[in-house]
Amino acid sequence: MKALHFGAGNIGRGFIGKLLADAGIELTFADVNQAVLDALNARKEYPVHVVGEQALVEIVKGVDAINSTSEEVISKIAQVDIVTTAVGPQILERIAPGIAKGLAKRSDSGNSRPLNIIACENMVRGTSQLKVQVLNALPAQYHDWVEAHVGFVDSAVDRIVPPSESASNDPLEVTVETFSEWIVDKTQFKGQLPQIPGMELTDNLMAFVERKLFTLNTGHAITAYLGQLNGHKTIRDAILDGKVRAIVKGAMEESGAVLIKRYGFDPAKHAAYINKILGRFENPYLKDDVERVGRQPLRKLSAGDRLIKPTLGTLEYHLPHPNLVTGIAAAMHYHSDQDPQAQELAALLAEKGPQDALAQVSGLDSKSEVVADVVKAYNAIK
Ligand SMILES: NC(=O)C1=CN([C@@H]2O[C@H](COP(=O)(O)OP(=O)(O)OC[C@H]3O[C@@H](n4cnc5c(N)ncnc54)[C@H](O)[C@@H]3O)[C@@H](O)[C@H]2O)C=CC1
Ligand SMILES: O=P(O)(O)OC[C@H]1O[C@](O)(CO)[C@@H](O)[C@@H]1O
């Protein structure tokens, strides 16, 4: 088996790429970070520090790398059996044209072996969104062939992998938590279902995507935003602050009530899932900055993402949402000199004020009660 993985970053090296290589799959990374590409091609391996009760270092072997903007990507797509991505939601549209060219070459070369593409991004059905972008870039004469031979498989990816503070300045070293969960939609594969240890196959993906995105990521983001407001630099410090913890736990429970209603989750099991996540946020072995988790606040305040989607669910089922409201208000106060979206958010708030800025970013009705509640919380924080 051969695989091409776009995005040799934290999750790419620390989780998805590691699972593929450990399964004996011949793995090539595609990235744009030349230092990472050169190091991968020079060494063909890299260390993963799995931190927890017992820290261990696992060496990922038999990997190489190509530049994501090169023609080599096209020939790789024409030959491999699996393509995975972990580039960030906003980058998917940039890799779609290269994937389209590769699929055309695969068809023209008469390669009828099934190819499965799995986007591993913090998105709801990110691969289905990538499929639309690939088909938009692919001449219509190939579309039927793609439907017959290429699976676009949605997934839920869960492992906390902060940027590694490599003591040895190794650009490849990555530090990961022990916990990991990669769940893929088995109904979308073409050909044989691959048996990759650590990759769970399900026919009920949406329940798992929403459980992860609207529990872990919802809680994580609110921890980051309240953490910054309370002067904490790391997620651990923030979640150990009782004021922050109470609101984060409350928000995950409010979002959880929606998930329990929508997917019939067992309430006791879901409460345990929430408590396990709070423990993961406390992880003393991970150094995770609030800036990483709070990055790109416009994306995180958008309608289908971790703050607004759960709140819409509470409105749909007439469930309480005071802690989600506080979390949204805290997100609106997020600031970062390095994050263009944080600067854009601040400019929008200065120009339009909280009510209209929130409505524009989230798609919520500016005249709605929930927007009024958020504005009140936003001004109270101010
Ligand atoms: N870090 C984490 O704990 C988790 C991250 N994720 C998701 O994984 C995705 C990646 O996140 P991270 O690994 O944290 O980010 P990262 O920034 O560490 O990795 C992204 C990689 O993509 C590369 N890249 C940028 N443009 C590219 C292009 N055109 N072609 C190929 N590669 C390109 C970057 O050079 C970088 O190496 C995001 O969607 C994130 O939401 C999901 C679960 C956990
Ligand atoms: O990668 P994003 O969506 O910007 O957000 C970072 C999130 O990804 C994760 O790393 C895992 O989903 C969380 O640790 C964090 O909430």
PDB file of C-alpha atoms in Angstrom, residues 225 228 291 294-299 301 331-352 357 361 378:
ATOM      1  CA  TYR A 225     -10.636  32.399  25.169  1.00  0.00           C
ATOM      2  CA  GLN A 228      -6.583  34.634  27.728  1.00  0.00           C
ATOM      3  CA  GLU A 291      -3.066  31.022  21.151  1.00  0.00           C
ATOM      4  CA  GLY A 294      -7.926  29.939  20.012  1.00  0.00           C
ATOM      5  CA  ARG A 295      -6.389  30.532  16.543  1.00  0.00           C
ATOM      6  CA  GLN A 296      -8.608  31.748  13.698  1.00  0.00           C
ATOM      7  CA  PRO A 297     -11.559  33.041  15.798  1.00  0.00           C
ATOM      8  CA  LEU A 298     -13.616  33.964  12.703  1.00  0.00           C
ATOM      9  CA  ARG A 299     -13.591  30.263  11.699  1.00  0.00           C
ATOM     10  CA  LEU A 301     -17.300  31.757  15.479  1.00  0.00           C
ATOM     11  CA  ALA A 331     -14.159  34.529  21.765  1.00  0.00           C
ATOM     12  CA  MET A 332     -15.138  38.019  20.594  1.00  0.00           C
ATOM     13  CA  HIS A 333     -12.552  39.456  23.011  1.00  0.00           C
ATOM     14  CA  TYR A 334      -9.757  37.211  21.674  1.00  0.00           C
ATOM     15  CA  HIS A 335      -6.675  39.086  20.485  1.00  0.00           C
ATOM     16  CA  SER A 336      -3.398  37.995  18.882  1.00  0.00           C
ATOM     17  CA  ASP A 337      -0.765  39.970  16.979  1.00  0.00           C
ATOM     18  CA  GLN A 338       0.140  36.884  14.916  1.00  0.00           C
ATOM     19  CA  ASP A 339      -3.411  35.892  13.901  1.00  0.00           C
ATOM     20  CA  PRO A 340      -4.899  37.795  10.907  1.00  0.00           C
ATOM     21  CA  GLN A 341      -8.391  36.547  11.799  1.00  0.00           C
ATOM     22  CA  ALA A 342      -8.079  37.964  15.338  1.00  0.00           C
ATOM     23  CA  GLN A 343      -7.138  41.336  13.856  1.00  0.00           C
ATOM     24  CA  GLU A 344     -10.004  41.177  11.362  1.00  0.00           C
ATOM     25  CA  LEU A 345     -12.420  40.372  14.210  1.00  0.00           C
ATOM     26  CA  ALA A 346     -11.179  43.296  16.302  1.00  0.00           C
ATOM     27  CA  ALA A 347     -11.530  45.663  13.326  1.00  0.00           C
ATOM     28  CA  LEU A 348     -15.061  44.414  12.652  1.00  0.00           C
ATOM     29  CA  LEU A 349     -16.050  44.947  16.293  1.00  0.00           C
ATOM     30  CA  ALA A 350     -14.574  48.476  16.265  1.00  0.00           C
ATOM     31  CA  GLU A 351     -16.406  49.278  13.029  1.00  0.00           C
ATOM     32  CA  LYS A 352     -19.810  47.632  13.613  1.00  0.00           C
ATOM     33  CA  ALA A 357     -20.227  42.053  14.068  1.00  0.00           C
ATOM     34  CA  VAL A 361     -19.514  36.390  11.572  1.00  0.00           C
ATOM     35  CA  TYR A 378     -19.470  40.820  25.873  1.00  0.00           C
TER      36      TYR A 378
END
